[in-house]
PDB file of C-alpha atoms in Angstrom:
ATOM      1  CA  MET A  23      -1.069  11.095 -28.328  1.00  0.00           C
ATOM      2  CA  GLY A  24       2.173  12.341 -26.820  1.00  0.00           C
ATOM      3  CA  TYR A  25       3.629  11.493 -23.470  1.00  0.00           C
ATOM      4  CA  ILE A  26       2.726  13.502 -20.359  1.00  0.00           C
ATOM      5  CA  GLN A  27       5.374  16.127 -19.631  1.00  0.00           C
ATOM      6  CA  ARG A  28       6.528  17.586 -16.356  1.00  0.00           C
ATOM      7  CA  GLY A  29       5.029  20.990 -15.594  1.00  0.00           C
ATOM      8  CA  THR A  30       1.744  20.358 -17.393  1.00  0.00           C
ATOM      9  CA  HIS A  31      -1.690  20.249 -15.753  1.00  0.00           C
ATOM     10  CA  THR A  32      -2.061  16.581 -16.709  1.00  0.00           C
ATOM     11  CA  PHE A  33       1.268  15.749 -15.034  1.00  0.00           C
ATOM     12  CA  LYS A  34       0.007  17.332 -11.809  1.00  0.00           C
ATOM     13  CA  MET A  35      -3.282  15.413 -12.001  1.00  0.00           C
ATOM     14  CA  VAL A  36      -1.433  12.116 -12.464  1.00  0.00           C
ATOM     15  CA  ASN A  37       0.791  12.785  -9.464  1.00  0.00           C
ATOM     16  CA  ILE A  38      -2.101  13.879  -7.215  1.00  0.00           C
ATOM     17  CA  ALA A  39      -4.139  10.819  -8.222  1.00  0.00           C
ATOM     18  CA  LEU A  40      -1.337   8.342  -7.614  1.00  0.00           C
ATOM     19  CA  PHE A  41      -0.392  10.138  -4.404  1.00  0.00           C
ATOM     20  CA  ALA A  42      -4.003   9.621  -3.218  1.00  0.00           C
ATOM     21  CA  GLY A  43      -3.928   6.004  -4.379  1.00  0.00           C
ATOM     22  CA  GLY A  44      -0.634   5.331  -2.613  1.00  0.00           C
ATOM     23  CA  PHE A  45      -1.954   6.954   0.548  1.00  0.00           C
ATOM     24  CA  ASN A  46      -5.048   4.748   0.394  1.00  0.00           C
ATOM     25  CA  THR A  47      -3.123   1.514  -0.122  1.00  0.00           C
ATOM     26  CA  PHE A  48      -0.496   1.950   2.553  1.00  0.00           C
ATOM     27  CA  ALA A  49      -2.739   3.574   5.173  1.00  0.00           C
ATOM     28  CA  ILE A  50      -4.936   0.472   5.001  1.00  0.00           C
ATOM     29  CA  LEU A  51      -2.022  -1.955   4.830  1.00  0.00           C
ATOM     30  CA  TRP A  52      -0.057  -0.574   7.790  1.00  0.00           C
ATOM     31  CA  GLY A  53      -2.887   0.946   9.825  1.00  0.00           C
ATOM     32  CA  THR A  54      -3.067  -2.064  12.152  1.00  0.00           C
ATOM     33  CA  GLN A  55       0.644  -2.093  12.996  1.00  0.00           C
ATOM     34  CA  PRO A  56       0.545   0.213  16.080  1.00  0.00           C
ATOM     35  CA  LEU A  57      -2.688  -1.502  17.149  1.00  0.00           C
ATOM     36  CA  LEU A  58      -1.168  -4.952  17.607  1.00  0.00           C
ATOM     37  CA  PRO A  59      -0.915  -4.617  21.428  1.00  0.00           C
ATOM     38  CA  GLU A  60      -4.605  -3.610  21.607  1.00  0.00           C
ATOM     39  CA  ILE A  61      -5.659  -6.439  19.280  1.00  0.00           C
ATOM     40  CA  GLY A  62      -3.630  -8.904  21.364  1.00  0.00           C
ATOM     41  CA  LYS A  63      -5.230  -7.623  24.568  1.00  0.00           C
ATOM     42  CA  GLU A  64      -8.814  -7.793  23.253  1.00  0.00           C
ATOM     43  CA  PHE A  65      -8.543 -11.300  21.801  1.00  0.00           C
ATOM     44  CA  HIS A  66      -6.175 -12.636  24.515  1.00  0.00           C
ATOM     45  CA  ILE A  67      -3.437 -13.683  22.084  1.00  0.00           C
ATOM     46  CA  SER A  68       0.352 -13.419  22.075  1.00  0.00           C
ATOM     47  CA  PRO A  69       2.314 -10.709  20.197  1.00  0.00           C
ATOM     48  CA  ALA A  70       3.396 -13.275  17.596  1.00  0.00           C
ATOM     49  CA  VAL A  71      -0.204 -14.313  16.912  1.00  0.00           C
ATOM     50  CA  SER A  72      -1.536 -10.737  16.873  1.00  0.00           C
ATOM     51  CA  SER A  73       1.064  -9.842  14.229  1.00  0.00           C
ATOM     52  CA  LEU A  74      -0.761 -12.203  11.867  1.00  0.00           C
ATOM     53  CA  SER A  75      -3.274  -9.379  11.371  1.00  0.00           C
ATOM     54  CA  LEU A  76      -0.501  -7.611   9.468  1.00  0.00           C
ATOM     55  CA  SER A  77       1.591 -10.444   8.027  1.00  0.00           C
ATOM     56  CA  SER A  78      -1.470 -12.226   6.599  1.00  0.00           C
ATOM     57  CA  THR A  79      -2.268  -9.070   4.635  1.00  0.00           C
ATOM     58  CA  THR A  80       1.266  -8.563   3.352  1.00  0.00           C
ATOM     59  CA  ILE A  81       1.557 -12.218   2.273  1.00  0.00           C
ATOM     60  CA  ALA A  82      -1.761 -12.027   0.421  1.00  0.00           C
ATOM     61  CA  LEU A  83      -0.676  -8.727  -1.120  1.00  0.00           C
ATOM     62  CA  ALA A  84       2.677 -10.101  -2.266  1.00  0.00           C
ATOM     63  CA  ILE A  85       1.109 -13.106  -3.988  1.00  0.00           C
ATOM     64  CA  SER A  86      -1.784 -11.142  -5.479  1.00  0.00           C
ATOM     65  CA  MET A  87       0.522  -8.488  -6.948  1.00  0.00           C
ATOM     66  CA  LEU A  88       1.968 -11.124  -9.260  1.00  0.00           C
ATOM     67  CA  ILE A  89      -1.517 -11.790 -10.616  1.00  0.00           C
ATOM     68  CA  ALA A  90      -2.848  -8.206 -10.602  1.00  0.00           C
ATOM     69  CA  GLY A  91      -0.031  -6.975 -12.835  1.00  0.00           C
ATOM     70  CA  SER A  92      -0.846  -9.624 -15.436  1.00  0.00           C
ATOM     71  CA  LEU A  93      -4.586  -8.911 -15.253  1.00  0.00           C
ATOM     72  CA  SER A  94      -3.952  -5.234 -15.961  1.00  0.00           C
ATOM     73  CA  GLU A  95      -2.380  -6.307 -19.252  1.00  0.00           C
ATOM     74  CA  VAL A  96      -5.855  -7.504 -20.266  1.00  0.00           C
ATOM     75  CA  PHE A  97      -8.352  -5.217 -18.522  1.00  0.00           C
ATOM     76  CA  GLY A  98      -6.384  -1.966 -18.448  1.00  0.00           C
ATOM     77  CA  ARG A  99      -4.311  -0.054 -15.902  1.00  0.00           C
ATOM     78  CA  LYS A 100      -6.840   2.432 -14.491  1.00  0.00           C
ATOM     79  CA  PRO A 101      -9.776  -0.015 -14.116  1.00  0.00           C
ATOM     80  CA  VAL A 102      -7.667  -2.508 -12.127  1.00  0.00           C
ATOM     81  CA  MET A 103      -6.246   0.216  -9.865  1.00  0.00           C
ATOM     82  CA  THR A 104      -9.659   1.832  -9.296  1.00  0.00           C
ATOM     83  CA  ILE A 105     -11.393  -1.429  -8.386  1.00  0.00           C
ATOM     84  CA  SER A 106      -8.510  -2.257  -6.067  1.00  0.00           C
ATOM     85  CA  LEU A 107      -8.806   1.032  -4.168  1.00  0.00           C
ATOM     86  CA  PHE A 108     -12.580   0.952  -3.733  1.00  0.00           C
ATOM     87  CA  ALA A 109     -12.666  -2.720  -2.723  1.00  0.00           C
ATOM     88  CA  SER A 110      -9.901  -2.336  -0.126  1.00  0.00           C
ATOM     89  CA  SER A 111     -11.540   0.812   1.334  1.00  0.00           C
ATOM     90  CA  ILE A 112     -14.883  -0.940   1.801  1.00  0.00           C
ATOM     91  CA  LEU A 113     -13.149  -3.969   3.294  1.00  0.00           C
ATOM     92  CA  SER A 114     -11.305  -1.711   5.726  1.00  0.00           C
ATOM     93  CA  ILE A 115     -14.619  -0.404   7.061  1.00  0.00           C
ATOM     94  CA  LEU A 116     -16.000  -3.951   7.340  1.00  0.00           C
ATOM     95  CA  THR A 117     -12.815  -5.129   9.111  1.00  0.00           C
ATOM     96  CA  ALA A 118     -13.499  -2.629  11.886  1.00  0.00           C
ATOM     97  CA  PHE A 119     -16.571  -4.666  12.897  1.00  0.00           C
ATOM     98  CA  SER A 120     -14.725  -7.988  13.244  1.00  0.00           C
ATOM     99  CA  PRO A 121     -16.107  -9.725  16.381  1.00  0.00           C
ATOM    100  CA  SER A 122     -13.390 -12.420  16.463  1.00  0.00           C
ATOM    101  CA  PHE A 123      -9.708 -12.707  15.640  1.00  0.00           C
ATOM    102  CA  HIS A 124     -10.356 -15.369  12.985  1.00  0.00           C
ATOM    103  CA  LEU A 125     -12.781 -13.095  11.155  1.00  0.00           C
ATOM    104  CA  LEU A 126     -10.302 -10.230  11.466  1.00  0.00           C
ATOM    105  CA  ILE A 127      -7.626 -12.353   9.783  1.00  0.00           C
ATOM    106  CA  LEU A 128     -10.030 -13.368   7.000  1.00  0.00           C
ATOM    107  CA  CYS A 129     -10.912  -9.727   6.335  1.00  0.00           C
ATOM    108  CA  ARG A 130      -7.244  -8.736   6.354  1.00  0.00           C
ATOM    109  CA  ILE A 131      -6.385 -11.489   3.858  1.00  0.00           C
ATOM    110  CA  LEU A 132      -9.152 -10.233   1.555  1.00  0.00           C
ATOM    111  CA  GLN A 133      -7.731  -6.735   1.983  1.00  0.00           C
ATOM    112  CA  GLY A 134      -4.291  -7.951   0.938  1.00  0.00           C
ATOM    113  CA  ILE A 135      -5.772  -9.455  -2.231  1.00  0.00           C
ATOM    114  CA  SER A 136      -7.731  -6.317  -3.092  1.00  0.00           C
ATOM    115  CA  LEU A 137      -4.859  -3.940  -2.263  1.00  0.00           C
ATOM    116  CA  ALA A 138      -2.585  -5.535  -4.870  1.00  0.00           C
ATOM    117  CA  GLY A 139      -4.045  -3.644  -7.822  1.00  0.00           C
ATOM    118  CA  LEU A 140      -2.373  -0.290  -7.241  1.00  0.00           C
ATOM    119  CA  PRO A 141       1.248  -1.182  -6.330  1.00  0.00           C
ATOM    120  CA  ALA A 142       1.335  -3.850  -9.045  1.00  0.00           C
ATOM    121  CA  VAL A 143       0.129  -1.508 -11.792  1.00  0.00           C
ATOM    122  CA  ALA A 144       1.049   2.081 -10.874  1.00  0.00           C
ATOM    123  CA  MET A 145       4.659   1.856 -12.102  1.00  0.00           C
ATOM    124  CA  ALA A 146       3.516   0.311 -15.388  1.00  0.00           C
ATOM    125  CA  TYR A 147       0.994   3.137 -15.858  1.00  0.00           C
ATOM    126  CA  LEU A 148       3.659   5.780 -15.221  1.00  0.00           C
ATOM    127  CA  GLY A 149       6.135   4.043 -17.532  1.00  0.00           C
ATOM    128  CA  GLU A 150       3.595   4.064 -20.371  1.00  0.00           C
ATOM    129  CA  GLU A 151       2.194   7.580 -19.938  1.00  0.00           C
ATOM    130  CA  ILE A 152       5.007   9.819 -18.616  1.00  0.00           C
ATOM    131  CA  GLU A 153       7.814  11.127 -20.817  1.00  0.00           C
ATOM    132  CA  PRO A 154      11.136   9.377 -19.980  1.00  0.00           C
ATOM    133  CA  LYS A 155      12.941  12.439 -18.583  1.00  0.00           C
ATOM    134  CA  SER A 156      10.076  13.149 -16.134  1.00  0.00           C
ATOM    135  CA  LEU A 157       9.526   9.533 -15.130  1.00  0.00           C
ATOM    136  CA  GLY A 158      11.971   9.477 -12.193  1.00  0.00           C
ATOM    137  CA  MET A 159      10.287  12.404 -10.478  1.00  0.00           C
ATOM    138  CA  ALA A 160       6.785  10.984 -11.094  1.00  0.00           C
ATOM    139  CA  MET A 161       7.773   7.637  -9.560  1.00  0.00           C
ATOM    140  CA  GLY A 162       9.399   9.422  -6.629  1.00  0.00           C
ATOM    141  CA  LEU A 163       6.215  11.398  -5.943  1.00  0.00           C
ATOM    142  CA  TYR A 164       4.152   8.220  -6.114  1.00  0.00           C
ATOM    143  CA  ILE A 165       6.433   6.499  -3.601  1.00  0.00           C
ATOM    144  CA  SER A 166       6.247   9.544  -1.322  1.00  0.00           C
ATOM    145  CA  GLY A 167       2.462   9.066  -1.291  1.00  0.00           C
ATOM    146  CA  ASN A 168       3.062   5.497  -0.195  1.00  0.00           C
ATOM    147  CA  SER A 169       5.266   6.606   2.689  1.00  0.00           C
ATOM    148  CA  ILE A 170       2.852   9.335   3.829  1.00  0.00           C
ATOM    149  CA  GLY A 171       0.007   6.819   3.655  1.00  0.00           C
ATOM    150  CA  GLY A 172       1.944   4.348   5.765  1.00  0.00           C
ATOM    151  CA  MET A 173       2.874   7.040   8.280  1.00  0.00           C
ATOM    152  CA  GLY A 174      -0.562   8.694   8.309  1.00  0.00           C
ATOM    153  CA  GLY A 175      -2.411   5.415   8.722  1.00  0.00           C
ATOM    154  CA  ARG A 176      -0.322   4.457  11.726  1.00  0.00           C
ATOM    155  CA  ILE A 177      -0.554   7.870  13.405  1.00  0.00           C
ATOM    156  CA  ILE A 178      -4.311   8.219  12.815  1.00  0.00           C
ATOM    157  CA  SER A 179      -5.005   4.714  14.100  1.00  0.00           C
ATOM    158  CA  GLY A 180      -2.845   5.312  17.175  1.00  0.00           C
ATOM    159  CA  ILE A 181      -4.601   8.568  18.101  1.00  0.00           C
ATOM    160  CA  LEU A 182      -8.113   7.211  17.503  1.00  0.00           C
ATOM    161  CA  THR A 183      -7.370   4.049  19.489  1.00  0.00           C
ATOM    162  CA  ASP A 184      -6.302   6.199  22.443  1.00  0.00           C
ATOM    163  CA  HIS A 185      -9.541   8.215  22.360  1.00  0.00           C
ATOM    164  CA  PHE A 186     -11.936   5.469  21.233  1.00  0.00           C
ATOM    165  CA  ASN A 187     -10.778   1.955  20.272  1.00  0.00           C
ATOM    166  CA  TRP A 188      -9.097   0.127  17.395  1.00  0.00           C
ATOM    167  CA  HIS A 189     -12.465  -0.617  15.763  1.00  0.00           C
ATOM    168  CA  VAL A 190     -13.172   3.093  15.338  1.00  0.00           C
ATOM    169  CA  ALA A 191      -9.597   3.630  14.128  1.00  0.00           C
ATOM    170  CA  LEU A 192      -9.931   1.113  11.281  1.00  0.00           C
ATOM    171  CA  ALA A 193     -13.369   2.418  10.298  1.00  0.00           C
ATOM    172  CA  VAL A 194     -12.072   5.999  10.017  1.00  0.00           C
ATOM    173  CA  ILE A 195      -9.065   4.881   7.965  1.00  0.00           C
ATOM    174  CA  GLY A 196     -11.481   3.080   5.662  1.00  0.00           C
ATOM    175  CA  MET A 197     -13.601   6.215   5.215  1.00  0.00           C
ATOM    176  CA  ILE A 198     -10.547   8.391   4.520  1.00  0.00           C
ATOM    177  CA  SER A 199      -9.374   5.799   2.000  1.00  0.00           C
ATOM    178  CA  LEU A 200     -12.781   5.842   0.316  1.00  0.00           C
ATOM    179  CA  ILE A 201     -12.420   9.601  -0.218  1.00  0.00           C
ATOM    180  CA  ALA A 202      -8.907   9.050  -1.617  1.00  0.00           C
ATOM    181  CA  SER A 203     -10.342   6.419  -3.988  1.00  0.00           C
ATOM    182  CA  LEU A 204     -12.882   8.916  -5.324  1.00  0.00           C
ATOM    183  CA  ILE A 205     -10.140  11.488  -5.928  1.00  0.00           C
ATOM    184  CA  PHE A 206      -8.105   8.869  -7.782  1.00  0.00           C
ATOM    185  CA  TRP A 207     -11.057   7.796  -9.926  1.00  0.00           C
ATOM    186  CA  PHE A 208     -12.067  11.312 -10.916  1.00  0.00           C
ATOM    187  CA  ILE A 209      -8.704  12.892 -11.745  1.00  0.00           C
ATOM    188  CA  LEU A 210      -6.409  10.129 -13.052  1.00  0.00           C
ATOM    189  CA  PRO A 211      -6.262  10.427 -16.869  1.00  0.00           C
ATOM    190  CA  LYS A 212      -7.177   7.357 -18.881  1.00  0.00           C
ATOM    191  CA  SER A 213      -4.331   5.395 -20.458  1.00  0.00           C
ATOM    192  CA  THR A 214      -3.465   6.548 -23.965  1.00  0.00           C
ATOM    193  CA  HIS A 215      -0.519   4.268 -24.717  1.00  0.00           C
ATOM    194  CA  PHE A 216      -1.859   1.057 -23.199  1.00  0.00           C
ATOM    195  CA  LYS A 217      -2.397  -1.821 -25.618  1.00  0.00           C
ATOM    196  CA  PRO A 218      -4.544  -4.610 -24.150  1.00  0.00           C
ATOM    197  CA  ARG A 219      -3.707  -8.255 -24.641  1.00  0.00           C
ATOM    198  CA  LYS A 220      -6.144 -11.086 -25.140  1.00  0.00           C
ATOM    199  CA  PHE A 221      -6.944 -13.133 -22.051  1.00  0.00           C
ATOM    200  CA  GLU A 222      -4.586 -16.049 -22.638  1.00  0.00           C
ATOM    201  CA  ILE A 223      -3.477 -17.782 -19.457  1.00  0.00           C
ATOM    202  CA  LYS A 224      -0.324 -19.226 -21.034  1.00  0.00           C
ATOM    203  CA  LYS A 225       0.936 -15.799 -22.141  1.00  0.00           C
ATOM    204  CA  LEU A 226       0.027 -14.205 -18.806  1.00  0.00           C
ATOM    205  CA  VAL A 227       1.950 -16.877 -16.910  1.00  0.00           C
ATOM    206  CA  THR A 228       4.890 -16.529 -19.297  1.00  0.00           C
ATOM    207  CA  SER A 229       5.008 -12.746 -18.843  1.00  0.00           C
ATOM    208  CA  LEU A 230       4.955 -13.298 -15.076  1.00  0.00           C
ATOM    209  CA  PHE A 231       7.830 -15.782 -14.856  1.00  0.00           C
ATOM    210  CA  VAL A 232      10.066 -14.358 -17.596  1.00  0.00           C
ATOM    211  CA  GLN A 233      11.302 -11.799 -15.033  1.00  0.00           C
ATOM    212  CA  PHE A 234      12.946 -14.555 -13.007  1.00  0.00           C
ATOM    213  CA  LYS A 235      15.323 -15.312 -15.880  1.00  0.00           C
ATOM    214  CA  GLU A 236      17.192 -12.058 -15.294  1.00  0.00           C
ATOM    215  CA  PRO A 237      19.813 -12.471 -12.506  1.00  0.00           C
ATOM    216  CA  GLY A 238      19.912  -8.742 -11.769  1.00  0.00           C
ATOM    217  CA  LEU A 239      16.205  -8.696 -10.998  1.00  0.00           C
ATOM    218  CA  LEU A 240      16.548 -11.728  -8.717  1.00  0.00           C
ATOM    219  CA  TYR A 241      19.122  -9.842  -6.629  1.00  0.00           C
ATOM    220  CA  LEU A 242      16.735  -6.880  -6.352  1.00  0.00           C
ATOM    221  CA  PHE A 243      13.825  -9.135  -5.350  1.00  0.00           C
ATOM    222  CA  PHE A 244      15.912 -10.847  -2.661  1.00  0.00           C
ATOM    223  CA  THR A 245      17.272  -7.553  -1.311  1.00  0.00           C
ATOM    224  CA  GLY A 246      13.746  -6.152  -1.042  1.00  0.00           C
ATOM    225  CA  PHE A 247      12.586  -9.330   0.697  1.00  0.00           C
ATOM    226  CA  LEU A 248      15.307  -9.098   3.365  1.00  0.00           C
ATOM    227  CA  LEU A 249      15.034  -5.351   3.968  1.00  0.00           C
ATOM    228  CA  MET A 250      11.230  -5.347   4.228  1.00  0.00           C
ATOM    229  CA  GLY A 251      11.316  -8.422   6.486  1.00  0.00           C
ATOM    230  CA  CYS A 252      13.610  -6.654   8.967  1.00  0.00           C
ATOM    231  CA  PHE A 253      11.683  -3.392   8.696  1.00  0.00           C
ATOM    232  CA  VAL A 254       8.257  -4.922   9.324  1.00  0.00           C
ATOM    233  CA  SER A 255       9.439  -7.164  12.160  1.00  0.00           C
ATOM    234  CA  LEU A 256      11.019  -4.247  14.034  1.00  0.00           C
ATOM    235  CA  TYR A 257       7.916  -2.071  13.867  1.00  0.00           C
ATOM    236  CA  ASN A 258       5.548  -4.972  14.572  1.00  0.00           C
ATOM    237  CA  TYR A 259       6.985  -5.667  18.003  1.00  0.00           C
ATOM    238  CA  ILE A 260       8.441  -2.348  19.164  1.00  0.00           C
ATOM    239  CA  GLY A 261       4.978  -1.189  20.236  1.00  0.00           C
ATOM    240  CA  PHE A 262       4.702  -4.025  22.762  1.00  0.00           C
ATOM    241  CA  GLN A 263       7.897  -2.772  24.420  1.00  0.00           C
ATOM    242  CA  LEU A 264       6.985   0.909  24.347  1.00  0.00           C
ATOM    243  CA  ILE A 265       3.565   0.630  26.046  1.00  0.00           C
ATOM    244  CA  VAL A 266       4.999  -1.084  29.159  1.00  0.00           C
ATOM    245  CA  PRO A 267       7.516   0.185  31.778  1.00  0.00           C
ATOM    246  CA  PRO A 268       9.990   1.787  31.718  1.00  0.00           C
ATOM    247  CA  TYR A 269       8.539   3.673  28.701  1.00  0.00           C
ATOM    248  CA  SER A 270       4.769   3.371  29.355  1.00  0.00           C
ATOM    249  CA  LEU A 271       3.880   5.310  26.197  1.00  0.00           C
ATOM    250  CA  SER A 272       0.315   5.877  25.015  1.00  0.00           C
ATOM    251  CA  GLN A 273      -0.985   4.497  21.699  1.00  0.00           C
ATOM    252  CA  THR A 274      -0.816   8.033  20.314  1.00  0.00           C
ATOM    253  CA  LEU A 275       2.897   8.340  21.026  1.00  0.00           C
ATOM    254  CA  VAL A 276       3.576   4.829  19.730  1.00  0.00           C
ATOM    255  CA  GLY A 277       1.840   5.840  16.501  1.00  0.00           C
ATOM    256  CA  PHE A 278       4.029   8.916  16.223  1.00  0.00           C
ATOM    257  CA  ILE A 279       7.257   6.891  16.098  1.00  0.00           C
ATOM    258  CA  PHE A 280       6.344   6.369  12.444  1.00  0.00           C
ATOM    259  CA  ILE A 281       6.906  10.068  11.776  1.00  0.00           C
ATOM    260  CA  VAL A 282      10.384   8.945  10.686  1.00  0.00           C
ATOM    261  CA  TYR A 283       8.596   8.148   7.405  1.00  0.00           C
ATOM    262  CA  ILE A 284       8.865  11.856   6.540  1.00  0.00           C
ATOM    263  CA  VAL A 285      12.512  11.210   5.677  1.00  0.00           C
ATOM    264  CA  GLY A 286      11.448   8.668   3.040  1.00  0.00           C
ATOM    265  CA  THR A 287       8.763  11.002   1.704  1.00  0.00           C
ATOM    266  CA  PHE A 288      11.309  13.626   0.689  1.00  0.00           C
ATOM    267  CA  SER A 289      14.193  11.310  -0.157  1.00  0.00           C
ATOM    268  CA  SER A 290      12.110   9.191  -2.595  1.00  0.00           C
ATOM    269  CA  THR A 291      11.221  12.280  -4.661  1.00  0.00           C
ATOM    270  CA  TRP A 292      14.801  13.568  -4.466  1.00  0.00           C
ATOM    271  CA  MET A 293      16.307  10.225  -5.501  1.00  0.00           C
ATOM    272  CA  GLY A 294      13.803   9.994  -8.364  1.00  0.00           C
ATOM    273  CA  MET A 295      14.925  13.379  -9.667  1.00  0.00           C
ATOM    274  CA  LEU A 296      18.596  12.420  -9.317  1.00  0.00           C
ATOM    275  CA  ALA A 297      17.981   9.183 -11.219  1.00  0.00           C
TER     276      ALA A 297
END
């Protein structure tokens, strides 16, 4: 079987599927960010403590991604991504019914674990199935789905919280994500170039840590760590400032500050094409 080429029907299906998958993952991951003031108010906790509803998920996601990528070497790219999307969507709906902050954190940790399947595997899938000269654009489109998911999840949750409450907001995001999971499952082509490995823990661990022997990759990992740390911290706490005087913004307007993500949506595709 040949590689998938740009301009073909299969290429479009791959990009739509991964766009839907990226939307699912990052809408769920970041959907609670504009809700932190409401979560803090309901459970009578400080801004720092309420932010655990987001940081606990990202920490669990970061650790689980290291494992999910290795598991996909054994069980296949599409199965791992599909299970990840459906599990995280169902957990998102269940999270909406959390009666206590401790249960909310537990659900969010489980979400972080289940969310890891797509971001850990999607790039590997594209690298194996897309022809090299079309790979940059395909990766850029996938990342644009991530950014739209992150933006859409925040805006939707902000609007719904204003009209209902944060419980309804998370439930709706979960249902939208479930639809996105179905789209992903139905239209993503099966891997044709994937070669499974036997389940050998030693080899899986070796393939995981061999990346840390390359200095260039270590610099990239550290840069990503610093940039994402600053990015997440800023958006975690800015909502607490914007809902009180002198701004006194509604949850809807606080959610719309994430519309700046549109810049990343277009630039990621553009940079992919340039690369």
